[in-house]
Short mmCIF file of C-alpha atoms in Angstrom, two decimals:
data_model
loop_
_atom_site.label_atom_id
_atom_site.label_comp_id
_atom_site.label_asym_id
_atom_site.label_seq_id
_atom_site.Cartn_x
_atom_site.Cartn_y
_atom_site.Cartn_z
CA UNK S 1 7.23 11.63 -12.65
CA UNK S 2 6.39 13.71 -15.52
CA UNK S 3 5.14 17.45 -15.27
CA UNK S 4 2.06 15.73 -17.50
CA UNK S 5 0.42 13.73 -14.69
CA UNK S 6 0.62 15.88 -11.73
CA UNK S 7 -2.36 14.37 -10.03
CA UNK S 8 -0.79 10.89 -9.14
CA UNK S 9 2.42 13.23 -7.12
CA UNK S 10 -0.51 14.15 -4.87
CA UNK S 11 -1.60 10.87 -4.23
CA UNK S 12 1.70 9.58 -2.99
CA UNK S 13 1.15 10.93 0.35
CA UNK S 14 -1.80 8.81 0.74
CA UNK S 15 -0.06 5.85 -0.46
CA UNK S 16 2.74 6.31 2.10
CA UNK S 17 0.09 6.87 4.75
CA UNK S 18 -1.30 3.44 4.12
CA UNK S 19 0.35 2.24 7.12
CA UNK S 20 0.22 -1.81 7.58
CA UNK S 21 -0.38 -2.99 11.32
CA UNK S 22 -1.67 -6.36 11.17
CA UNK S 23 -1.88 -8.89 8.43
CA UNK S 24 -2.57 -12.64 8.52
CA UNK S 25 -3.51 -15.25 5.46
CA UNK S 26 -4.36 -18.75 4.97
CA UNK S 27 -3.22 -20.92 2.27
CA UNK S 28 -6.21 -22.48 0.86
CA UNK S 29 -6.29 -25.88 -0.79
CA UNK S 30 -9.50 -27.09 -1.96
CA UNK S 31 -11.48 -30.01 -3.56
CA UNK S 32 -14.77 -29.54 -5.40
CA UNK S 33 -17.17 -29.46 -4.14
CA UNK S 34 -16.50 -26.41 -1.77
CA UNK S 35 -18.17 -23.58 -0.13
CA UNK S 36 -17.09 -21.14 2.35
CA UNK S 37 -18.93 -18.49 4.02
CA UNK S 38 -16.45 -15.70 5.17
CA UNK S 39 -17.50 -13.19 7.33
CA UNK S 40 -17.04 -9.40 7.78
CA UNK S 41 -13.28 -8.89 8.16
CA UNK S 42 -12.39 -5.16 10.17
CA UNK S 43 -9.97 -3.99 7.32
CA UNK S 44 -9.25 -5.01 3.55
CA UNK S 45 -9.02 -8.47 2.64
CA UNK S 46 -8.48 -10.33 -1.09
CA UNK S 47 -8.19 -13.67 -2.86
CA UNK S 48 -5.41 -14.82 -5.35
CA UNK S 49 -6.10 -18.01 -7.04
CA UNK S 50 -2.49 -19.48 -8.03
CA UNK S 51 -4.42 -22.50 -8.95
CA UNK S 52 -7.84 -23.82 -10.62
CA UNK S 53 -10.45 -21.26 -9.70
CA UNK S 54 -13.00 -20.00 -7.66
CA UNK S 55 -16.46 -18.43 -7.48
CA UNK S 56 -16.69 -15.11 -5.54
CA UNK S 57 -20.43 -14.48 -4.02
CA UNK S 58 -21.63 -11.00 -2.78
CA UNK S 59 -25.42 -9.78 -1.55
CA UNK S 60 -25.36 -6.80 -4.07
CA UNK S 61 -23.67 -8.74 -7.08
CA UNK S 62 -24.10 -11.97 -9.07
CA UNK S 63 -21.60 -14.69 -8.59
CA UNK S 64 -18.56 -13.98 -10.74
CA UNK S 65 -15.16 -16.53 -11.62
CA UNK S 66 -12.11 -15.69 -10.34
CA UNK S 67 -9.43 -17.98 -12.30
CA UNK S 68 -5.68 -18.68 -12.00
CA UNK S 69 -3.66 -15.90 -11.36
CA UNK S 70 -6.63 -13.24 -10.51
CA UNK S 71 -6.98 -11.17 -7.23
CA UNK S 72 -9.44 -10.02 -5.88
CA UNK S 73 -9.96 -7.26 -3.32
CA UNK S 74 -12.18 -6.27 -1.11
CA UNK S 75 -11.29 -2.96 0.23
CA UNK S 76 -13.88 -2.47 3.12
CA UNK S 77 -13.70 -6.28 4.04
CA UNK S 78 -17.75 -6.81 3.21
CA UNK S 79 -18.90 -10.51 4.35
CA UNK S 80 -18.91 -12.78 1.10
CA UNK S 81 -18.64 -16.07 0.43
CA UNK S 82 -16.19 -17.93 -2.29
CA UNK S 83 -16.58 -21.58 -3.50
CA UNK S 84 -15.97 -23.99 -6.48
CA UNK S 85 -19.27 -23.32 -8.65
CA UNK S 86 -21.75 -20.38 -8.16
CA UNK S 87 -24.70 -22.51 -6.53
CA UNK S 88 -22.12 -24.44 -4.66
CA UNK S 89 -23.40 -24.06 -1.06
CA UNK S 90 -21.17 -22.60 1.66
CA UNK S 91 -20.57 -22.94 5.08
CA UNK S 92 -19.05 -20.73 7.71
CA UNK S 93 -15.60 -20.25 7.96
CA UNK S 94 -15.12 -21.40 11.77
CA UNK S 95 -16.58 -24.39 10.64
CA UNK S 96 -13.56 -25.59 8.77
CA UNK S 97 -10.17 -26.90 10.44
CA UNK S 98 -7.58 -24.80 9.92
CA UNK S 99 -3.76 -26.16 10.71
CA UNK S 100 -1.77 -22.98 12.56
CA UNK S 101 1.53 -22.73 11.41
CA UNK S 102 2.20 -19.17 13.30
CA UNK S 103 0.33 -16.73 14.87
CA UNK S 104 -0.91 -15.39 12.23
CA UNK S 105 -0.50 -18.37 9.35
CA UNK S 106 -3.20 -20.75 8.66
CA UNK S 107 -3.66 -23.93 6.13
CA UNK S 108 -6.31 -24.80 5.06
CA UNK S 109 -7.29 -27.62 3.15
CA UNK S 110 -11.22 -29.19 2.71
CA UNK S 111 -13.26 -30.50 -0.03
CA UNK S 112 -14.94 -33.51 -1.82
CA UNK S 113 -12.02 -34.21 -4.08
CA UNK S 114 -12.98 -33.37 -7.14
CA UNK S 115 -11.13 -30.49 -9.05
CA UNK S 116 -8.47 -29.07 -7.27
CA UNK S 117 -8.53 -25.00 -6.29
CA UNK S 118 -5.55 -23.61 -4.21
CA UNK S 119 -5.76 -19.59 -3.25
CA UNK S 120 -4.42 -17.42 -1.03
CA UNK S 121 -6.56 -15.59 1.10
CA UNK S 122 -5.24 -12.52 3.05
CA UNK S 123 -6.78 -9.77 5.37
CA UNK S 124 -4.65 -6.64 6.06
CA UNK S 125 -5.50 -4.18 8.62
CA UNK S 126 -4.28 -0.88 7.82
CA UNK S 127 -3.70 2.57 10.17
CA UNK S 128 -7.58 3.10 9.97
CA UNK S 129 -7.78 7.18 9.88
CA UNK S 130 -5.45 7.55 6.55
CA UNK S 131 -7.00 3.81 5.13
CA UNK S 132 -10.65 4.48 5.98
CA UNK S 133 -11.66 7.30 3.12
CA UNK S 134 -9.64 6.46 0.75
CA UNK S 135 -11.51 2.92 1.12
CA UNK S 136 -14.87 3.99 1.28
CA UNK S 137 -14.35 6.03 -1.81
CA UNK S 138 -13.76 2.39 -3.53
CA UNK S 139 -15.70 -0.11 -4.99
CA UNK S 140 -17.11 -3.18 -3.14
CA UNK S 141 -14.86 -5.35 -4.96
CA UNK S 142 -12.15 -4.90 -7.22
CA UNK S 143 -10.84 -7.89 -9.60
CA UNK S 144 -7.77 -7.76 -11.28
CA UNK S 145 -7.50 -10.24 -14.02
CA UNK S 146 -3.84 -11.84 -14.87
CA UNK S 147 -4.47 -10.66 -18.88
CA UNK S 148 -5.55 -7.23 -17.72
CA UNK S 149 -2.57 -5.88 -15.28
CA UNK S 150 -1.06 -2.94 -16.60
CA UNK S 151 1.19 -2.55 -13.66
CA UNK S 152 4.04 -4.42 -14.51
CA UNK S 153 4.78 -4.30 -10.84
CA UNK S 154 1.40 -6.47 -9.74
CA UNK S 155 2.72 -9.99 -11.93
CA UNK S 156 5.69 -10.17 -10.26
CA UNK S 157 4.77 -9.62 -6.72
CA UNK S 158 1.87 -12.17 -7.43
CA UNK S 159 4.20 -14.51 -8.91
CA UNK S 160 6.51 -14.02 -5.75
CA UNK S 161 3.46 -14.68 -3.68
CA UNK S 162 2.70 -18.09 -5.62
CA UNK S 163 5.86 -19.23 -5.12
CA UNK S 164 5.65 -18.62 -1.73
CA UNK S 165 2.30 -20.89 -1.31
CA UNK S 166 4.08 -23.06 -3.15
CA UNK S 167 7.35 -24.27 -1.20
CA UNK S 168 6.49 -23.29 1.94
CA UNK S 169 9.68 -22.60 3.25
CA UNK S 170 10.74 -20.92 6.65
CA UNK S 171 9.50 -17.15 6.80
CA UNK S 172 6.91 -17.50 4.19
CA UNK S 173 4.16 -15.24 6.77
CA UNK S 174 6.81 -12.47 7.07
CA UNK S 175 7.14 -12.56 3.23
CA UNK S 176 3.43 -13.26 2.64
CA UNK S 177 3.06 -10.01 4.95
CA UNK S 178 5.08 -7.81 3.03
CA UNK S 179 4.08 -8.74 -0.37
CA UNK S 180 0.20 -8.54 0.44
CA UNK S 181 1.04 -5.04 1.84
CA UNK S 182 2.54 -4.23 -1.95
CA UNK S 183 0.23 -6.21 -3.52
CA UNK S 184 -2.76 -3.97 -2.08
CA UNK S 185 -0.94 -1.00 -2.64
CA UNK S 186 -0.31 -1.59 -5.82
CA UNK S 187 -4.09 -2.32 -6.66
CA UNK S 188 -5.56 1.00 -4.66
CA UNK S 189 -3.32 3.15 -6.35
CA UNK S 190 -4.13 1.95 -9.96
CA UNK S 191 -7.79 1.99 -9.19
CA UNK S 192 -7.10 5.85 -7.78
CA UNK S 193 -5.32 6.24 -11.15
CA UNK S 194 -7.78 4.91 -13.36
CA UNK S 195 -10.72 7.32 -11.48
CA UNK S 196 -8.76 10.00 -10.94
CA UNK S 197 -11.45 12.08 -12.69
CA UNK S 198 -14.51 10.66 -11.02
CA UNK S 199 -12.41 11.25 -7.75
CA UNK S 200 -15.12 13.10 -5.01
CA UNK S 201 -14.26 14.61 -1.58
CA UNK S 202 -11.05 14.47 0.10
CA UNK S 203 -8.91 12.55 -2.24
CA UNK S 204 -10.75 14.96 -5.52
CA UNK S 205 -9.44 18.07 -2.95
CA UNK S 206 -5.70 16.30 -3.33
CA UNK S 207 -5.44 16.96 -7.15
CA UNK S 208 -5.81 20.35 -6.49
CA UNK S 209 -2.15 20.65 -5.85
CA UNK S 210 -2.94 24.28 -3.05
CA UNK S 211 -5.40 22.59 -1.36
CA UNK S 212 -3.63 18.88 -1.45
CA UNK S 213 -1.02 20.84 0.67
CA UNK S 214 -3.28 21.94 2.99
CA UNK S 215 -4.99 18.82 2.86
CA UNK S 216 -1.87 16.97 3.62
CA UNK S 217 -0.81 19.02 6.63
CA UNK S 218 -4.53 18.38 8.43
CA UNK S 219 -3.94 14.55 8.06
CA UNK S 220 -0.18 14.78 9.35
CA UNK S 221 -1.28 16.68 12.56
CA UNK S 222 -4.90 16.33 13.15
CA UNK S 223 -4.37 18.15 16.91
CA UNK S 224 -2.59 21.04 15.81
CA UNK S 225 -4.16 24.18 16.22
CA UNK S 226 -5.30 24.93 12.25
CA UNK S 227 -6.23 28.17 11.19
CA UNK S 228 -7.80 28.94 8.08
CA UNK S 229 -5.17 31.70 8.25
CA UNK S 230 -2.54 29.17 8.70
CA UNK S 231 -4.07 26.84 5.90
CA UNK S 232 -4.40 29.10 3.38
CA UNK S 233 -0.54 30.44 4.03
CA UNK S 234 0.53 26.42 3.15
CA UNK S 235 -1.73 26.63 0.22
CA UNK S 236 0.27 30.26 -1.28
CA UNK S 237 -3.36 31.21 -1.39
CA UNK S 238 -5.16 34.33 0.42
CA UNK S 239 -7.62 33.69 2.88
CA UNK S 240 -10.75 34.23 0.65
CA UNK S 241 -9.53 32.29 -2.09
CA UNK S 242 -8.25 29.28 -0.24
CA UNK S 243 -12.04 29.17 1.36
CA UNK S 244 -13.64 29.03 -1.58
CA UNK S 245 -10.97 26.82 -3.82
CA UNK S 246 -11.55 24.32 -0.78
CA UNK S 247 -15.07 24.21 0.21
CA UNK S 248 -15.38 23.55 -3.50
CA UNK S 249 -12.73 21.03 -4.22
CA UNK S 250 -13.91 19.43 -0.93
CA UNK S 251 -17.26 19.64 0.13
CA UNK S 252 -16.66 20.97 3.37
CA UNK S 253 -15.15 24.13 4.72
CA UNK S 254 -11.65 24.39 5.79
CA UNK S 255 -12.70 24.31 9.58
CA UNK S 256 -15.52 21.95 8.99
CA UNK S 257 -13.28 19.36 7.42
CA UNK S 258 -10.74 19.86 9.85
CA UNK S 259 -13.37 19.30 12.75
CA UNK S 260 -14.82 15.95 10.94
CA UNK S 261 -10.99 14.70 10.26
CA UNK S 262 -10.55 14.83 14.01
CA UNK S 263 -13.48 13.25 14.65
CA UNK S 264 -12.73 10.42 12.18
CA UNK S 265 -9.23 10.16 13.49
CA UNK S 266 -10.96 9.78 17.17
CA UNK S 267 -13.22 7.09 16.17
CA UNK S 268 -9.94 5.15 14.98
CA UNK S 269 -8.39 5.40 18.40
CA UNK S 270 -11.17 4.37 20.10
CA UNK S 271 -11.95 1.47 18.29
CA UNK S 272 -8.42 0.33 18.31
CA UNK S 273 -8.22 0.69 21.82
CA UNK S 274 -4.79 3.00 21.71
CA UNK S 275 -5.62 6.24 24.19
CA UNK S 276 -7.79 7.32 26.80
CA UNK S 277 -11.00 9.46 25.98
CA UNK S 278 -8.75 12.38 27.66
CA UNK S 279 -5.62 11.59 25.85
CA UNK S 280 -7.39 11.80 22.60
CA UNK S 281 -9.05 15.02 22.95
CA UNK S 282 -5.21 16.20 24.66
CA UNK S 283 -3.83 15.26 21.44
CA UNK S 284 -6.52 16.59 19.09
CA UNK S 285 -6.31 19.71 20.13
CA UNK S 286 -9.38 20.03 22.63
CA UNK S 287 -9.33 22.39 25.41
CA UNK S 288 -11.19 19.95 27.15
CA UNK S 289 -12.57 16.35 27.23
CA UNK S 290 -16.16 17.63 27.64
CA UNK S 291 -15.68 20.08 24.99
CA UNK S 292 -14.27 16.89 22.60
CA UNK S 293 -17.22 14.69 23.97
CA UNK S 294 -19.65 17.11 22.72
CA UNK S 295 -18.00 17.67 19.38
CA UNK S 296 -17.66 13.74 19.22
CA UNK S 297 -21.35 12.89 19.82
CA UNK S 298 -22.65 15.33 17.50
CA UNK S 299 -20.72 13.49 14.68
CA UNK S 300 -21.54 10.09 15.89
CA UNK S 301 -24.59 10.28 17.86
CA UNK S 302 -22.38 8.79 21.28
CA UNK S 303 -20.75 9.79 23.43
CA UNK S 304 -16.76 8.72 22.67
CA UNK S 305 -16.99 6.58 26.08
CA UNK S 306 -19.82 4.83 24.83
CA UNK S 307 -18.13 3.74 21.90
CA UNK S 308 -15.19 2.57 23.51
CA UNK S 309 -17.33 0.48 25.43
CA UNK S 310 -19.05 -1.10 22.62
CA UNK S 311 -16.35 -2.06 21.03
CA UNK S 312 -13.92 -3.49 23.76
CA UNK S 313 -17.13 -5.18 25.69
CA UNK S 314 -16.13 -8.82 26.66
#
């Protein structure tokens, strides 16, 4: 990469850290009139219309057309609803028979048989702590229109993925897997592109190539025991300097970010079920469960136990 555009470098460890752990899609074949109501999905889901079209319906937005060969993503998986024409009316998701063809491979097919619509409708679940901010930091929704791609990179995995839907051979969900992975990839890092300037936070910290080192270490090894000392060494920077340079870049102070990073990293665990309330704070770098508990429920307002409760409740 050129010396000329030595923000995207520092994005490239966030890309890599977009690590995929569970994806699953349906291959939708419709007949107007249509309507489908599709709940919240826990991670980032999209649409690509390989044929006919499709209405895409939000609470905050007006009804917009998605047409053949447009995606569109929805990076924080917000409840929406997609259908034939905008006032088409739509009905729940569970409502509609879907033919398994492997664990995690669905078709789909409904409609009055009228004009014919076939999609592709994915949801990806991504290694929440790296996925999560760099998500939030995103728009609602994010079209990309076939005429518009200017990653040469996004036609031909979509075009891979459309012949996929269409000859459903053998393997197509491992291969529908993998090219959704690229295929949302590709998208977040030319929206991070395109806003690089607008950038706030975490991510506008990363351009700053000092503090996107130190940035970088935090979010490879959340537990270990940071200093600012220790920070500011990875950054080449003194002490004072890095504090400033970071708190500004940032938002947050260097031990401040660190402490909400851990917290955010927590919150992933527990919702994914993968450690103990002691294991976490072990690996986080606590001294002791209580003393993680406590630095837990100020963030959150629960206790961590009460949270993994919540969320793995029968």
């Amino acid at each position: 990469m050129s010396a000329s555009r030595p923000d995207l470098d520092l994005l490239s460890p966030v890309l890599q850290d977009l690590r995929l752990v569970r994806a699953s899609y349906c291959r939708t074949d419709m007949t107007a009139p249509w309507g489908v109501q599709i709940p919240r999905q826990d991670g980032v889901c999209f649409h690509f219309v390989v044929d006919g079209e499709c209405w895409l319906r939000l609470p905050s937005q007006e009804p917009f057309r998605i047409g053949p060969g447009d995606v569109a993503l929805l990076p924080r998986g917000t409840g929406h609803a997609i259908a034939d024409a905008p006032t088409t009316p739509a009905r729940p998701l569970e409502e509609f028979d879907q033919d398994s063809i492997g664990p995690t491979t669905h078709n789909m097919r409904a409609g009055g048989g009228g004009a014919r619509s076939l999609m592709v409708c994915c949801a990806l679940e991504f290694d929440e702590p790296a996925v999560h901010p760099l998500t939030q930091l995103m728009p609602e929704v994010l079209v990309l229109r076939r005429a518009d791609a200017n990653d040469q990179a996004l036609p031909t995995l979509l075009s891979l993925m459309a012949a996929e839907v269409a000859a459903q051979r053998v393997g197509a969900a491992t291969m529908m897997a993998r090219l959704a992975d690229a295929v949302v990839t590709a998208m977040v890092r030319g929206w991070a592109e395109a806003h690089a300037g607008e950038l706030k936070g975490w991510l506008a910290g990363a351009r700053d190539a000092p503090i996107g080192r130190a940035l970088a270490a935090i979010h490879r090894q959340p537990g270990h025991f940071w200093s600012v000392v220790a920070l500011a060494k990875i950054a080449g920077l003194s002490r004072s300097v890095f504090t400033e340079r970071f708190t500004t870049a940032v938002g947050l102070s260097p031990a401040r970010y660190l402490a909400h990073w851990r917290m955010h990293v927590a919150g992933a665990w527990l919702r994914h079920g993968r450690s103990t309330v002691a294991d976490i704070a072990q690996r986080l770098g606590y001294e002791s469960e209580a003393s993680f508990s406590r630095a837990f429920k100020r963030l959150f307002g629960v206790p961590p136990g009460t949270l993994r409760s919540q969320v793995h409740r029968p």
